[in-house]
mmCIF file of C-alpha atoms in Angstrom:
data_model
loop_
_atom_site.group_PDB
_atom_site.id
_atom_site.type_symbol
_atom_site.label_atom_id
_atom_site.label_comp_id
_atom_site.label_asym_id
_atom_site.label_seq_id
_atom_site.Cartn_x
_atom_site.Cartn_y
_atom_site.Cartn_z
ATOM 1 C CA UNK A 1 -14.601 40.300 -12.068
ATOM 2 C CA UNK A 2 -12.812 41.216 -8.723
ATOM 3 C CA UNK A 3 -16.103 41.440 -7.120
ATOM 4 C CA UNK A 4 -17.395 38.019 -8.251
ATOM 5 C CA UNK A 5 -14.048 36.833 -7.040
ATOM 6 C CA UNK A 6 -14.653 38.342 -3.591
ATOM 7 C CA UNK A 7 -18.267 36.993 -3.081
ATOM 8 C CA UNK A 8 -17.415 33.723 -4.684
ATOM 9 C CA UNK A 9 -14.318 33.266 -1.466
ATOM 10 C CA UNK A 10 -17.078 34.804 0.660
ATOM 11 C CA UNK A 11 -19.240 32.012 -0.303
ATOM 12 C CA UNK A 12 -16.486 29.240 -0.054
ATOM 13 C CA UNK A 13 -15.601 30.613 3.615
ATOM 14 C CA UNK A 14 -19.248 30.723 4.648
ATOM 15 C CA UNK A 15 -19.767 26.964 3.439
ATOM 16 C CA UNK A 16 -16.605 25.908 4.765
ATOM 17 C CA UNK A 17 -17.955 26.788 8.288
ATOM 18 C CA UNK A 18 -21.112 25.948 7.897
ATOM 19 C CA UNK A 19 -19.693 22.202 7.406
ATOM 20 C CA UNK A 20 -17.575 22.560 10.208
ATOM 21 C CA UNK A 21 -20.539 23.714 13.052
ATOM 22 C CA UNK A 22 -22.487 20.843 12.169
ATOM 23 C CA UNK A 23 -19.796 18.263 12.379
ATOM 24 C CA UNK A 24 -19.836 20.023 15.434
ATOM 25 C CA UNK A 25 -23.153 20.031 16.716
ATOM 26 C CA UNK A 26 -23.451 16.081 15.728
ATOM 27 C CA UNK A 27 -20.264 15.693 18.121
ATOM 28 C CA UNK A 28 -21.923 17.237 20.633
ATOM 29 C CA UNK A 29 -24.912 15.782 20.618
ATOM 30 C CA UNK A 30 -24.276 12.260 19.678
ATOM 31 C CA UNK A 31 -23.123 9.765 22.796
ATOM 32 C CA UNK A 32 -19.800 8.526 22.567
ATOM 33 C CA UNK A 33 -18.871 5.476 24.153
ATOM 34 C CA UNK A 34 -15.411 3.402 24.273
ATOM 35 C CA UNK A 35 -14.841 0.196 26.373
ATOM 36 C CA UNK A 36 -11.426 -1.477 26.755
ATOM 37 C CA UNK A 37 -11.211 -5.238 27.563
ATOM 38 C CA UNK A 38 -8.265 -7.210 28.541
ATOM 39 C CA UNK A 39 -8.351 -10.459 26.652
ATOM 40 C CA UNK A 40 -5.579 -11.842 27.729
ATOM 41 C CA UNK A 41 -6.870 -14.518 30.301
ATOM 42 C CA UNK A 42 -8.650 -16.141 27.398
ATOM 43 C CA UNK A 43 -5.485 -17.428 25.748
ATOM 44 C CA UNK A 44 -5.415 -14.218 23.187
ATOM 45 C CA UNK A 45 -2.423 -12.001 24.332
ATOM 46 C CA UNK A 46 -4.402 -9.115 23.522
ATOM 47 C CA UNK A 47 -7.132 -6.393 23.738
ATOM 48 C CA UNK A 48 -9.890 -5.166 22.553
ATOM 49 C CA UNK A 49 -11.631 -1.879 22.437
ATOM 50 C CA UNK A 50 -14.990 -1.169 21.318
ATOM 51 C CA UNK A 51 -17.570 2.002 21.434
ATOM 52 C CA UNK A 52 -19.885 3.650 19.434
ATOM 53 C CA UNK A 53 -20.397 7.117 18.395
ATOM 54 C CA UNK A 54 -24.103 7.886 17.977
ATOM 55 C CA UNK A 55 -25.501 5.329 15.275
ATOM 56 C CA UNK A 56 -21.783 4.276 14.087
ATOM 57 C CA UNK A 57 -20.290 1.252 16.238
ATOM 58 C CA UNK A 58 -16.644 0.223 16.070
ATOM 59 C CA UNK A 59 -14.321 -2.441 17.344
ATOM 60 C CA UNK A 60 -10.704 -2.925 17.251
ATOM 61 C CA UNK A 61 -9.203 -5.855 18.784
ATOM 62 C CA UNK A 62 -5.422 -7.019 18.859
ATOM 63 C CA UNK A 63 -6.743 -10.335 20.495
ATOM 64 C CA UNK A 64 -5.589 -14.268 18.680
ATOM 65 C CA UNK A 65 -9.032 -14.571 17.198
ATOM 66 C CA UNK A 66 -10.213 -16.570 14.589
ATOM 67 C CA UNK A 67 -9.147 -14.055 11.566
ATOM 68 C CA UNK A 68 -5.336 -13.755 13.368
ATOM 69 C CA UNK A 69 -1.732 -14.730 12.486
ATOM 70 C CA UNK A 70 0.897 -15.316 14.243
ATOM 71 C CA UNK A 71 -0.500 -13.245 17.117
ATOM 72 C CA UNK A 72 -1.622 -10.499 14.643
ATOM 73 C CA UNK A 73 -5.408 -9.272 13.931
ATOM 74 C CA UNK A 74 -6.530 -8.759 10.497
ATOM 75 C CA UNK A 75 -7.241 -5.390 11.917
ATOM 76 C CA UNK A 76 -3.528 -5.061 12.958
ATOM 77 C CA UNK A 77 -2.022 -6.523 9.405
ATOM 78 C CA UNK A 78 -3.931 -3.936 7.064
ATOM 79 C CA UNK A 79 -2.297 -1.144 9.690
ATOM 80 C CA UNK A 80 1.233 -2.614 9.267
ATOM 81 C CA UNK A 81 0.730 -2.774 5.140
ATOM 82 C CA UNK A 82 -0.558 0.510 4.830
ATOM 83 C CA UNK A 83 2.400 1.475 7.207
ATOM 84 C CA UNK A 84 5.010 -0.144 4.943
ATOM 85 C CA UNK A 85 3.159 1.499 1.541
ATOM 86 C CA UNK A 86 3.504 4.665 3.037
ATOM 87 C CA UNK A 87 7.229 4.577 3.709
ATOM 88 C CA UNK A 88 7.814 2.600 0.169
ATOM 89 C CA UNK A 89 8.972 5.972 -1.630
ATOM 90 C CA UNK A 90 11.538 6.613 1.321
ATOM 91 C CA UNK A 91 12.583 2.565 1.530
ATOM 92 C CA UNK A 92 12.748 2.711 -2.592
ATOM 93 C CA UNK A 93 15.017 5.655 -2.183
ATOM 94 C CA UNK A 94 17.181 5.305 0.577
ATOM 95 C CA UNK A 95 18.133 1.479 0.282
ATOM 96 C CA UNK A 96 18.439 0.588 -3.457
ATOM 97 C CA UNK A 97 19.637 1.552 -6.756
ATOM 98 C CA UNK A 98 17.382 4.595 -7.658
ATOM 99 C CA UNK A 99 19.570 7.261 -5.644
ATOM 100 C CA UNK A 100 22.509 6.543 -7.881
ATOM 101 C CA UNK A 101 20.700 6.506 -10.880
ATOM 102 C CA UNK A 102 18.404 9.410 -10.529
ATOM 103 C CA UNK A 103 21.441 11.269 -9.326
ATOM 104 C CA UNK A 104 23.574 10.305 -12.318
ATOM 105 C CA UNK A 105 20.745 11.281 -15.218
ATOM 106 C CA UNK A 106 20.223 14.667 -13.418
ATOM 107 C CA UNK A 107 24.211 15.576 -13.945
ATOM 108 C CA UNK A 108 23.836 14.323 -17.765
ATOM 109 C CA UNK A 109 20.762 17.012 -18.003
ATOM 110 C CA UNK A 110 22.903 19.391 -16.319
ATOM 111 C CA UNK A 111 25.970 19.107 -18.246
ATOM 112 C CA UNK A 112 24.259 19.269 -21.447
ATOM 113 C CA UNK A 113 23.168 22.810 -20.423
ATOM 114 C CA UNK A 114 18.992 21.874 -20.139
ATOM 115 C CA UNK A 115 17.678 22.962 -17.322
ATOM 116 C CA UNK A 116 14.317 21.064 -17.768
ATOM 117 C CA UNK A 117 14.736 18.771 -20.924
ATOM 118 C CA UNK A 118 14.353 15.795 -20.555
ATOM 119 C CA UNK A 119 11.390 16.966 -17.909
ATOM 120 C CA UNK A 120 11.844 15.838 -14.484
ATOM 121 C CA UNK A 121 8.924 13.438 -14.654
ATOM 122 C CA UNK A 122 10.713 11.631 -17.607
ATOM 123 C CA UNK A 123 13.988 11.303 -15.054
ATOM 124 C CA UNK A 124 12.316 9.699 -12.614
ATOM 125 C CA UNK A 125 10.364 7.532 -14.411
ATOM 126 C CA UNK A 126 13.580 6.299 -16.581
ATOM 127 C CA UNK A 127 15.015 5.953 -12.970
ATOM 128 C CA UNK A 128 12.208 4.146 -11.407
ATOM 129 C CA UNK A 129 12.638 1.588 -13.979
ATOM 130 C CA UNK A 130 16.427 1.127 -14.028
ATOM 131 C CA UNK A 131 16.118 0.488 -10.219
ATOM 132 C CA UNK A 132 13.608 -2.417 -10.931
ATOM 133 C CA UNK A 133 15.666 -3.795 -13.429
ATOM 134 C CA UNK A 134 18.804 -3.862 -11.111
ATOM 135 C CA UNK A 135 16.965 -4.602 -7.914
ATOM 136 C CA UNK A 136 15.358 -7.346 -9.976
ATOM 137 C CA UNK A 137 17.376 -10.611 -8.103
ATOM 138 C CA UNK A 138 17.579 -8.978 -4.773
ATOM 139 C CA UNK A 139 13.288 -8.423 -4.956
ATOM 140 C CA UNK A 140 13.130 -12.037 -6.042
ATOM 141 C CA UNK A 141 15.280 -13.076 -2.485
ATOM 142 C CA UNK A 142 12.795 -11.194 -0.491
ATOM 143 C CA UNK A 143 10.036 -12.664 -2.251
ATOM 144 C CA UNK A 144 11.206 -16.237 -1.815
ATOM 145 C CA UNK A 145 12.588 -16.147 1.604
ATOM 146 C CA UNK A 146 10.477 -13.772 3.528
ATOM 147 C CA UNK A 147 7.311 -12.745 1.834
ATOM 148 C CA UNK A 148 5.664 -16.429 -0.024
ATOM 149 C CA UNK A 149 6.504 -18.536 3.892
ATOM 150 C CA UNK A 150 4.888 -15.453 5.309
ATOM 151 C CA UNK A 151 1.711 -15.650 3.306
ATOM 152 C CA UNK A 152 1.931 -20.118 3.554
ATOM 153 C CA UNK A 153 2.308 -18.681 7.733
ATOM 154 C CA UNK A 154 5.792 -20.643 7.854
ATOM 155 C CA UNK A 155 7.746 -17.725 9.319
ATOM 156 C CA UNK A 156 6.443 -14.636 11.799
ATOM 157 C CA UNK A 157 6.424 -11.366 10.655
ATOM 158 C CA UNK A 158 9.516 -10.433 12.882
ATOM 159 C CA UNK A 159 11.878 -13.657 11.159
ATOM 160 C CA UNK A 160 10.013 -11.910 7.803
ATOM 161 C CA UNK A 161 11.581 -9.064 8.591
ATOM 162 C CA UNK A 162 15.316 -10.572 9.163
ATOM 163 C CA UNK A 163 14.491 -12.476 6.175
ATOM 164 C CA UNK A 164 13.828 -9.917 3.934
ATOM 165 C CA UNK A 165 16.745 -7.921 5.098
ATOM 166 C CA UNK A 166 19.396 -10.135 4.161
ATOM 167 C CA UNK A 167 19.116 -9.402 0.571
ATOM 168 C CA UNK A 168 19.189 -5.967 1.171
ATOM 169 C CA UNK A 169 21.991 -5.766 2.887
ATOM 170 C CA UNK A 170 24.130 -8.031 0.642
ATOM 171 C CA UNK A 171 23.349 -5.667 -1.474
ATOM 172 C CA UNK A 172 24.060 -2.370 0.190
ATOM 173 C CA UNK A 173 27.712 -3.997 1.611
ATOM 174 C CA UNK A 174 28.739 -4.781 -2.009
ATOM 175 C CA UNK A 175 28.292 -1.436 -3.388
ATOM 176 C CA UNK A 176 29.879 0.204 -0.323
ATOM 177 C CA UNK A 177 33.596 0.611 -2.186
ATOM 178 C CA UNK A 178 34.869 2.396 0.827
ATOM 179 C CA UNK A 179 35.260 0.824 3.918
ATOM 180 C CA UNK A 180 35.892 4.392 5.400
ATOM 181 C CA UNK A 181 32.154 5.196 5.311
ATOM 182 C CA UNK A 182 31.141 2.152 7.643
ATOM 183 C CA UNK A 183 33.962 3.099 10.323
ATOM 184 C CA UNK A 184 32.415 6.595 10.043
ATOM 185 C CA UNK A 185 29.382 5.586 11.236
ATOM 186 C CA UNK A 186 30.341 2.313 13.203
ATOM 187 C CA UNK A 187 32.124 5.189 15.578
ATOM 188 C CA UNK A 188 29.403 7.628 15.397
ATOM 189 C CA UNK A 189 27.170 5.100 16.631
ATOM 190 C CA UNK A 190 30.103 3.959 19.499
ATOM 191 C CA UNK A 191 30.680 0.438 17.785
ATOM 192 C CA UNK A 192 34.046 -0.870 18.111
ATOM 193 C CA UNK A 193 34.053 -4.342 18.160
ATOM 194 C CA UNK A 194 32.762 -5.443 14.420
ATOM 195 C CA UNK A 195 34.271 -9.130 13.820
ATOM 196 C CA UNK A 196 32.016 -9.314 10.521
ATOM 197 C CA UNK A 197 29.352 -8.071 8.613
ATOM 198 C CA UNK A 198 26.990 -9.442 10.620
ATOM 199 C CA UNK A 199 28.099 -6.955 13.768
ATOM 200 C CA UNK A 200 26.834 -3.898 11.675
ATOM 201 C CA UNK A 201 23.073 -2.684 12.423
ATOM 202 C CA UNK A 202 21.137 -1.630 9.589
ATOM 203 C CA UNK A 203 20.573 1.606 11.190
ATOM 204 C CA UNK A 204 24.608 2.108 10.610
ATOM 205 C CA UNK A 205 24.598 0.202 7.439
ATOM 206 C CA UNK A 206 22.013 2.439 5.273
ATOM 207 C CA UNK A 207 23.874 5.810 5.813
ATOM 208 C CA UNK A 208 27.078 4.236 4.981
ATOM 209 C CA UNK A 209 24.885 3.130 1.597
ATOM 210 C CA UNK A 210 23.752 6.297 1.360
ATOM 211 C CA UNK A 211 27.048 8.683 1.763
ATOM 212 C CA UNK A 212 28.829 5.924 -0.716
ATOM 213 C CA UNK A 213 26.178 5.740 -3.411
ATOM 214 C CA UNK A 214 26.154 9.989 -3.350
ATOM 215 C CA UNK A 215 30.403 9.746 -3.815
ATOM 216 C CA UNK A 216 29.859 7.258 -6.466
ATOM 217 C CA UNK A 217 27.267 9.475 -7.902
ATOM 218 C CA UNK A 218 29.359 11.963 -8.238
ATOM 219 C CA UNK A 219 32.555 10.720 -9.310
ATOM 220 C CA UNK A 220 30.235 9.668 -12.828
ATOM 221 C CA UNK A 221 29.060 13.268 -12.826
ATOM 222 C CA UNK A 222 32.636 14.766 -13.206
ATOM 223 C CA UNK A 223 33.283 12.456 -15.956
ATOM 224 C CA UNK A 224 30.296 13.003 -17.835
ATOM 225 C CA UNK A 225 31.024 17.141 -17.511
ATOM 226 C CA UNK A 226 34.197 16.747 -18.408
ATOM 227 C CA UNK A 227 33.484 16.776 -22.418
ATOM 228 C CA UNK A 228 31.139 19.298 -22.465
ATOM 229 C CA UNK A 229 33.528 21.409 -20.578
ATOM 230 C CA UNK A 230 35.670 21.050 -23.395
ATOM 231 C CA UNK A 231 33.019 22.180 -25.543
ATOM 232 C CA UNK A 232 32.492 25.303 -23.916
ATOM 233 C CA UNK A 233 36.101 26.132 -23.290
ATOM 234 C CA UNK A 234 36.444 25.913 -26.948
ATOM 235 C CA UNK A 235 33.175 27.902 -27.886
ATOM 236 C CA UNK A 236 34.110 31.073 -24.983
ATOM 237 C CA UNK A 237 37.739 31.246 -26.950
ATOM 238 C CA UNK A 238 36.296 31.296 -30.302
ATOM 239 C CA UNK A 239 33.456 33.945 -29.459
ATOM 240 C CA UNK A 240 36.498 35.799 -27.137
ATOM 241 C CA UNK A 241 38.565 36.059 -30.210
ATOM 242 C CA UNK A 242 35.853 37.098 -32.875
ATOM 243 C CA UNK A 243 35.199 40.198 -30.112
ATOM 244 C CA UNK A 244 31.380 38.154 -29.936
ATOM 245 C CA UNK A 245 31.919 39.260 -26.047
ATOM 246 C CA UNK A 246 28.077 39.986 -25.554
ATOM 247 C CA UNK A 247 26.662 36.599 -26.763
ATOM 248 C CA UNK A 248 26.313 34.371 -24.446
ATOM 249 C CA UNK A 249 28.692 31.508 -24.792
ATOM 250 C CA UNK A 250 25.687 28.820 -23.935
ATOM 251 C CA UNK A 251 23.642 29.731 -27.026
ATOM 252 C CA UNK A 252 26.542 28.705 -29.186
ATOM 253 C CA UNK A 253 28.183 25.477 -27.117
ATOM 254 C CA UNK A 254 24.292 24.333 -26.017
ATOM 255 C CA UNK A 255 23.309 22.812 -30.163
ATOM 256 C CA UNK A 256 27.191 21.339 -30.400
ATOM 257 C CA UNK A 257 26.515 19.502 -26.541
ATOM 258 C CA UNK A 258 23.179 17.856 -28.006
ATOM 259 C CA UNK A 259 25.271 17.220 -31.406
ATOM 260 C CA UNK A 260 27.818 15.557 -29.749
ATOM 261 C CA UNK A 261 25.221 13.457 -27.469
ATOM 262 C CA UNK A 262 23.487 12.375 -30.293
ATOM 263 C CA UNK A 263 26.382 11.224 -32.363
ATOM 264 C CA UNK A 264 27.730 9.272 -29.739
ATOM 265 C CA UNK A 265 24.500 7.429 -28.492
ATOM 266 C CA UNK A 266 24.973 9.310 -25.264
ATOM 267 C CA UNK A 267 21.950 8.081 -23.392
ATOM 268 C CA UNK A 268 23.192 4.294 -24.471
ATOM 269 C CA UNK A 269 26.663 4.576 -23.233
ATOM 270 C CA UNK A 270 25.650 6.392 -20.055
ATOM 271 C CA UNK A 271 22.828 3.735 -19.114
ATOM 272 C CA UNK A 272 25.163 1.365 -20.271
ATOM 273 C CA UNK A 273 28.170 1.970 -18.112
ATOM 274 C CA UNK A 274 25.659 3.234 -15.360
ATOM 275 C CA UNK A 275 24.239 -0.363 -15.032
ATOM 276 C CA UNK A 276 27.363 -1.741 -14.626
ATOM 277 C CA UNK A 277 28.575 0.239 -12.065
ATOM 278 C CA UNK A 278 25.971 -2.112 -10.050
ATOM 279 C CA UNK A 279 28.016 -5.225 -10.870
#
């Protein structure tokens, strides 16, 4: 079996390479040409490149053409989408609800004494869609005010932008509860004239989110602890006293944490009272 192993990486390795020289040889051997045009004289404010490599031509163009939008090629649009899919995960995290939440539900796994029940799939999930459900009004402001007059071409993509912000950060300054974290980075950033909301850049506003929605995080995860702690203070004293010193004290208190949970609808009450933390 080790030796099949062996010849099978042997075999990988040597088609792995073998790939890899002929992607070679075809670079090689194939003409590659690029041209750059300026095609700004003809009204377009852009350019254009085009080239070929081998049989395979291209073209990329950043010219006002036919298929353009508000100075934008089509070309140019599918580059700025896929830009803003790829940092959704980070803009999902960073600027909303999910943070708080996904925080929150790992401190109720913790405190019950489960290190991987409920799974962390299940966590994040449950998390994922709490944050729609909270996020729900602010995602209909962006829709209306910067994403539909985008797509009827009423607005550019940088008043989009601005547009779309505004919800966002109405909602990031009203769940800032400590006006300490904005000054923190307000003088970080050497801003010392703020007359009103409106004087704070985003780039100082979303770490001031961030630092407050961790605090807030984690002044839910001391409560939640705080009965369990109970639980095993009471189930160490009663082991301590039979002379049970060698049994763990979690294998006792862990069944009477999930007992308690149960009876008390814990996952309602701590959705529950998470939600309206938001409001």
């Amino acid at each position: 079996m080790t030796e099949l192993f062996k010849n099978y990486k042997k075999l990988v390795f040597f088609v792995i390479m073998s790939v890899a020289m002929v992607l070679t040889l075809v670079c090689f051997t194939k003409n590659v040409k690029v041209y750059a045009s300026d095609t700004s004289g003809n009204g377009d404010n852009g350019f254009s490149i085009d080239g070929n490599i081998g049989d395979i031509d291209f073209s990329f163009s950043t010219g006002n053409g036919d298929d353009a939008n508000n100075g934008l090629s089509a070309t140019l649009r599918i580059l700025i989408v896929l830009t803003v899919i790829s940092l959704a995960p980070s803009i999902l995290i960073m600027v909303t609800s999910f943070m708080r939440v996904l925080t929150v539900l790992h401190f109720v796994r913790a405190a019950l004494g489960m290190q991987t029940t409920p799974p962390n799939q299940i966590l994040i999930g449950l998390a994922l869609f709490l944050t729609f459900f909270i996020m729900e009004p602010v995602f209909v402001k962006i829709n209306e005010n910067a994403i539909v007059p985008l797509e009827n071409n009423e607005i550019t993509y940088q008043e989009a932008i601005t547009a779309g912000l505004e919800p966002l950060r109405e909602f990031m300054f009203g769940q800032i509860r400590n006006e300490s974290d904005l000054a923190l980075f307000c003088n970080l950033a050497n801003i010392t004239e703020v007359q009103s909301l409106e004087d704070i850049p985003t780039y100082v506003l979303i770490p001031a989110f961030i630092i407050s929605e961790l605090r807030i995080a984690f002044y839910i995860g001391f409560i939640i602890y705080l009965p369990f702690i109970v639980i095993d203070m009471v189930v160490s004293s009663t082991l301590m006293s039979m002379g049970m010193m060698m049994l763990p004290p979690t294998t006792i208190s862990t069944p009477f944490k999930i007992l308690l949970f149960v009876v008390v609808d814990g996952w309602t009450l701590v959705i529950e009272q998470l939600v309206m933390t938001f409001y």
